[in-house]
CSV table of C-alpha atoms in Angstrom, one decimal:
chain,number,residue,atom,x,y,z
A,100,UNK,CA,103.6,5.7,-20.8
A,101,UNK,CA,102.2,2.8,-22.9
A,102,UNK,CA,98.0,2.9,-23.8
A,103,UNK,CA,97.9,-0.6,-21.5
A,104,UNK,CA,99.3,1.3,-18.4
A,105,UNK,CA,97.1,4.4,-19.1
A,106,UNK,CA,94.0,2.2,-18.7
A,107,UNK,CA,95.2,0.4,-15.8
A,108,UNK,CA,96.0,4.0,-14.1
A,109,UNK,CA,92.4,5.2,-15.0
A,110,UNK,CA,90.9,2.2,-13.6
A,111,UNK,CA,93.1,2.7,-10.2
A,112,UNK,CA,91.3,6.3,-10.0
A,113,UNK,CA,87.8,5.4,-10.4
A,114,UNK,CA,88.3,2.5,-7.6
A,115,UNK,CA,90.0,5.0,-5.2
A,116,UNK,CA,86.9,7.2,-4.0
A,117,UNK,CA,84.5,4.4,-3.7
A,118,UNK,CA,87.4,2.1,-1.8
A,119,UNK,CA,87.9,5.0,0.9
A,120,UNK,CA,84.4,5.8,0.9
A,121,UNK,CA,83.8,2.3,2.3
A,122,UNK,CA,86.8,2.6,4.9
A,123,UNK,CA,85.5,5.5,6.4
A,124,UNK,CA,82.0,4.2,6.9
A,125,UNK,CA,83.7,0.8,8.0
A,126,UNK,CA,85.8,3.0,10.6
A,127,UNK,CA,82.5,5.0,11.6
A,128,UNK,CA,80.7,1.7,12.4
A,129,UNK,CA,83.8,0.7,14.6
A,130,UNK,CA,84.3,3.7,16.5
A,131,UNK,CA,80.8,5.4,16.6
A,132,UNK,CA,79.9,9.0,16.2
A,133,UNK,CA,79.3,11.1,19.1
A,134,UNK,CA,75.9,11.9,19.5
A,135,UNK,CA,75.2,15.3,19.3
A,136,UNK,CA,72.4,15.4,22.0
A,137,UNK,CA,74.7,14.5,24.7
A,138,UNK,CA,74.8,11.9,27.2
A,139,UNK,CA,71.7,12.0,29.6
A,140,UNK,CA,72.1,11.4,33.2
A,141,UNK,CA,73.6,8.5,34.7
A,142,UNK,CA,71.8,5.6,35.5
A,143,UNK,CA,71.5,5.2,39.1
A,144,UNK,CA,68.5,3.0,39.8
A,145,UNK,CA,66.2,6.5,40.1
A,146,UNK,CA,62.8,5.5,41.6
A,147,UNK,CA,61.4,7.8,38.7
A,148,UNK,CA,62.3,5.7,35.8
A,149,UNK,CA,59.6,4.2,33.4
A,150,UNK,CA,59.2,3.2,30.4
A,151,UNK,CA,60.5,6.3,27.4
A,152,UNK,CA,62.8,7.9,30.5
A,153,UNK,CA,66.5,8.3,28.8
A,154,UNK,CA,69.5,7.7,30.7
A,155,UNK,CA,73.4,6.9,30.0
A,156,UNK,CA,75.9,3.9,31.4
A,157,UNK,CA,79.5,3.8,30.6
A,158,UNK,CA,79.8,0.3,29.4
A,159,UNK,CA,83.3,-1.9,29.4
A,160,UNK,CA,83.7,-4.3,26.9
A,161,UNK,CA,86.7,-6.9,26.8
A,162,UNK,CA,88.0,-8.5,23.8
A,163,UNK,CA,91.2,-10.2,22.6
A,164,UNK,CA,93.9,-9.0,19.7
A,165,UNK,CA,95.1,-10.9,16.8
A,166,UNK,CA,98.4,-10.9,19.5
A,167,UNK,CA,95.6,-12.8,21.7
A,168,UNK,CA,95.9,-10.2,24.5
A,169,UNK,CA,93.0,-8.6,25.9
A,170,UNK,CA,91.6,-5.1,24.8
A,171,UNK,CA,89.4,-3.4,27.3
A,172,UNK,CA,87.2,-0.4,25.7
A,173,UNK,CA,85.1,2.0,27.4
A,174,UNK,CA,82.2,4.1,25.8
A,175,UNK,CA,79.9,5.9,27.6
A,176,UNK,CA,76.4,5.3,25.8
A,177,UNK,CA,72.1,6.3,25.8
A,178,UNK,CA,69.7,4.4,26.6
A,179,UNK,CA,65.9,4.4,26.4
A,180,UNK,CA,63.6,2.3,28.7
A,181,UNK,CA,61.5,0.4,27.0
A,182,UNK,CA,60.0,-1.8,29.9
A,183,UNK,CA,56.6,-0.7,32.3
A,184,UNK,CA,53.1,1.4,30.8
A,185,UNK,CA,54.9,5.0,31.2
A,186,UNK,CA,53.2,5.9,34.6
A,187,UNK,CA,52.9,3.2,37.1
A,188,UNK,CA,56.4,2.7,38.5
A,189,UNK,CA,55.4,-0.2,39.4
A,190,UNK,CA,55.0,-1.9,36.0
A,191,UNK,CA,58.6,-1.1,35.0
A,192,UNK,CA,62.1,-2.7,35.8
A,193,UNK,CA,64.3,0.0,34.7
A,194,UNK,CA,64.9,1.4,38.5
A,195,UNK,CA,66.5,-2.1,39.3
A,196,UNK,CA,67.9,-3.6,35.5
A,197,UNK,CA,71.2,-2.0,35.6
A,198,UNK,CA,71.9,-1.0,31.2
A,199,UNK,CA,75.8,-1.9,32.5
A,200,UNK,CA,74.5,-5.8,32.9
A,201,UNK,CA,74.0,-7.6,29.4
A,202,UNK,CA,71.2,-9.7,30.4
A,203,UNK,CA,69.3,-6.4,32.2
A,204,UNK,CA,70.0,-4.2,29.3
A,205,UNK,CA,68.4,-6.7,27.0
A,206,UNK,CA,65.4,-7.0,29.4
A,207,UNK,CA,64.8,-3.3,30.2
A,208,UNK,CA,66.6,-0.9,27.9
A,209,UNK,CA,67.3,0.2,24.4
A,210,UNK,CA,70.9,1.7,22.6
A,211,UNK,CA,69.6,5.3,21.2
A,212,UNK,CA,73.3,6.7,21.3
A,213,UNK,CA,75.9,4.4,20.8
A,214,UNK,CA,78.6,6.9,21.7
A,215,UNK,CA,77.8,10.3,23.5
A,216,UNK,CA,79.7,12.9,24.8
A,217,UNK,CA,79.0,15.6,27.1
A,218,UNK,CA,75.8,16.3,29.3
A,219,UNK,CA,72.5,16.6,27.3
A,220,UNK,CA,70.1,19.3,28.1
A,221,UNK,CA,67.7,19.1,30.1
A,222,UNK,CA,63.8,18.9,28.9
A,223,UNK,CA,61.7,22.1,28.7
A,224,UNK,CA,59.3,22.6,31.2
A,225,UNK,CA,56.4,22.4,30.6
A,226,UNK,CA,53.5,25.0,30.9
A,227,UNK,CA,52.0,25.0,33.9
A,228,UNK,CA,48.1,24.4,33.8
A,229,UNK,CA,45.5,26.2,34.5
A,230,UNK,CA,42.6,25.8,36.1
A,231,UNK,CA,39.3,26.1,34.0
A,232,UNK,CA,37.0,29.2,34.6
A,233,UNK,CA,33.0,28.9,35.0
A,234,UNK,CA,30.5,31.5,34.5
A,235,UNK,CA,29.1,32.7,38.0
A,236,UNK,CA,26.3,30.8,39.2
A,237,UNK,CA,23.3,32.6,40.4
A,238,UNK,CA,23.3,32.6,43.8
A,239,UNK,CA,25.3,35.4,45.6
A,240,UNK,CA,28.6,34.4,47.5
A,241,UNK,CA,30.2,30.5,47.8
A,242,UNK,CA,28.3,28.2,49.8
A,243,UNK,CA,30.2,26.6,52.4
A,244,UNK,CA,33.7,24.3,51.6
A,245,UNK,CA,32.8,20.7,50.8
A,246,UNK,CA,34.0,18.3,53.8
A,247,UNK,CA,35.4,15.0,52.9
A,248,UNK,CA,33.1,12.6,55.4
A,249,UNK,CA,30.6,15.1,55.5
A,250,UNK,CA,26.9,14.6,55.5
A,251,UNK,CA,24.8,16.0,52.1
A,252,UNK,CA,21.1,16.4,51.8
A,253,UNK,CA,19.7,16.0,48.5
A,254,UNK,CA,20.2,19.3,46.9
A,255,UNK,CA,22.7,20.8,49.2
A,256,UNK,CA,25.3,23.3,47.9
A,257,UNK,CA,29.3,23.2,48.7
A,258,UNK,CA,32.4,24.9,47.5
A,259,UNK,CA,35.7,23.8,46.0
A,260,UNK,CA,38.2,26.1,44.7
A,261,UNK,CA,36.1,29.0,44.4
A,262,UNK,CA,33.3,26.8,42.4
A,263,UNK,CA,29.5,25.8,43.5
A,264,UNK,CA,28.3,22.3,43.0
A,265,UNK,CA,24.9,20.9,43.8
A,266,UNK,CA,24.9,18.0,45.8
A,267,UNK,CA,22.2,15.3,43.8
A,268,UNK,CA,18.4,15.5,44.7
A,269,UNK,CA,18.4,11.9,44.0
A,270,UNK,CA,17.4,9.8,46.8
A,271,UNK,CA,20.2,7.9,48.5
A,272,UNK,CA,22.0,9.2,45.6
A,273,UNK,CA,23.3,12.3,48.2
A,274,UNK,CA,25.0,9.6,50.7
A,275,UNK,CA,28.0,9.9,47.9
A,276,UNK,CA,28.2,13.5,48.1
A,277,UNK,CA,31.2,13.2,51.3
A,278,UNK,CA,32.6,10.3,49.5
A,279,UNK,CA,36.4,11.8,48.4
A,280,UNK,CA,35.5,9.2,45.3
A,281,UNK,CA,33.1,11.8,44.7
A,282,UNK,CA,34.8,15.3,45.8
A,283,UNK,CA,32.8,17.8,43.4
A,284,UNK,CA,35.0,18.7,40.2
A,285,UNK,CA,38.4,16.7,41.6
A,286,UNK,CA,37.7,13.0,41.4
A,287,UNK,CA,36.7,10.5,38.6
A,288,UNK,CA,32.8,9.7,39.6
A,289,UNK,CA,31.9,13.6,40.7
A,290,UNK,CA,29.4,14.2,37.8
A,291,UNK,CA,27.6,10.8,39.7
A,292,UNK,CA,26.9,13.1,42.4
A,293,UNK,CA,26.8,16.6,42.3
A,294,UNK,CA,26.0,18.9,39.6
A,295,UNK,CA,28.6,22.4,38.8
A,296,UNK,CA,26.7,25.6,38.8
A,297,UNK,CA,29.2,28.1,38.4
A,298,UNK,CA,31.9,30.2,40.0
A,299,UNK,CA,31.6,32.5,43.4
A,300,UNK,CA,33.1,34.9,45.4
A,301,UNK,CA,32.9,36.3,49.0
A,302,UNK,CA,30.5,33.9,51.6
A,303,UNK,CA,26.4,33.5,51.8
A,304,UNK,CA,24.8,35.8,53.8
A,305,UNK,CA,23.3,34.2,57.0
């Protein structure tokens, strides 16, 4: 072999690994990976969906070859939604805006896998909660169940869940006492009208 075609040879090897680098990305891009999560369930138009819930739609796409015949392709793909607050459903439109539709899709949803394959697992569950425990309060046994509608004196004491309350000595302040806006320890205003003293057990003596 000649010097010249030596050269030429070496330059042919140090193109090689960065021209079939760039064809194999280039053939990633057009085929997609699989994603390795799996494919979530399929989207039905489940009442339960808001914004963040993931779900998967097998989308058809049509195109034409150099031959100008059509292609038809089929990939099965994740979505996220991305529309409504997360936990009023009725802020969201990802129970009716079909991912399978273009304009929906665009409107509602977000590509997270652009190829998956089998089913993805379900999310943990989480721990279940557990109620909070109070010191016992100084009176011996639970006062009677509170009553939703019921009628409170200043001062009066009722039970929920095994916890006393204290109904509020304010005046006209104790009409809010049978108010469900106001059940003791379970609703966003209670603290407006009764004050927690502490666990019980058993019943008052008469």
């Amino acid at each position: 072999l000649k010097r010249g075609d030596l050269v030429s040879m070496n330059r042919l090897l140090k193109l090689l690994p960065t021209t079939m680098y760039k064809s194999i990305a280039l053939l990633s891009l057009l085929t997609g990976s699989a994603s390795a999560v799996g494919c979530y369930p399929t989207w039905t138009g489940q009442s339960t969906l808001n914004k963040g819930s993931k779900v998967s739609a097998t989308i058809t796409t049509t195109t034409k070859n150099s031959a100008g015949d059509d292609v038809t392709t089929t990939v099965k793909k994740n979505f996220e939604c991305i529309s409504g607050d997360g936990v009023n459903s009725v802020t969201t439109h990802c129970p009716n805006y079909d991912p399978k539709n273009a304009a929906q899709q665009a409107a509602a949803w977000k590509v997270i896998d652009a190829n998956c394959n089998g089913a993805a697992p379900a999310p943990a569950t989480p721990a279940p909660t557990t109620s909070p425990t109070h010191p016992k309060w100084a009176g011996a046994g639970c006062p009677d169940d509170w009553v939703s509608g019921g009628d409170y004196e200043p001062g009066e004491l009722a039970a929920v869940d095994g916890v006393t309350y204290r109904c509020s000595t304010v005046q006209a302040v104790n009409l809010w006492c049978g108010n469900s806006l106001y059940k003791p320890g379970d609703s966003l205003y209670w603290e407006s009208a009764w004050t927690l003293l502490g666990s019980c057990d058993g019943t008052i003596a008469p």
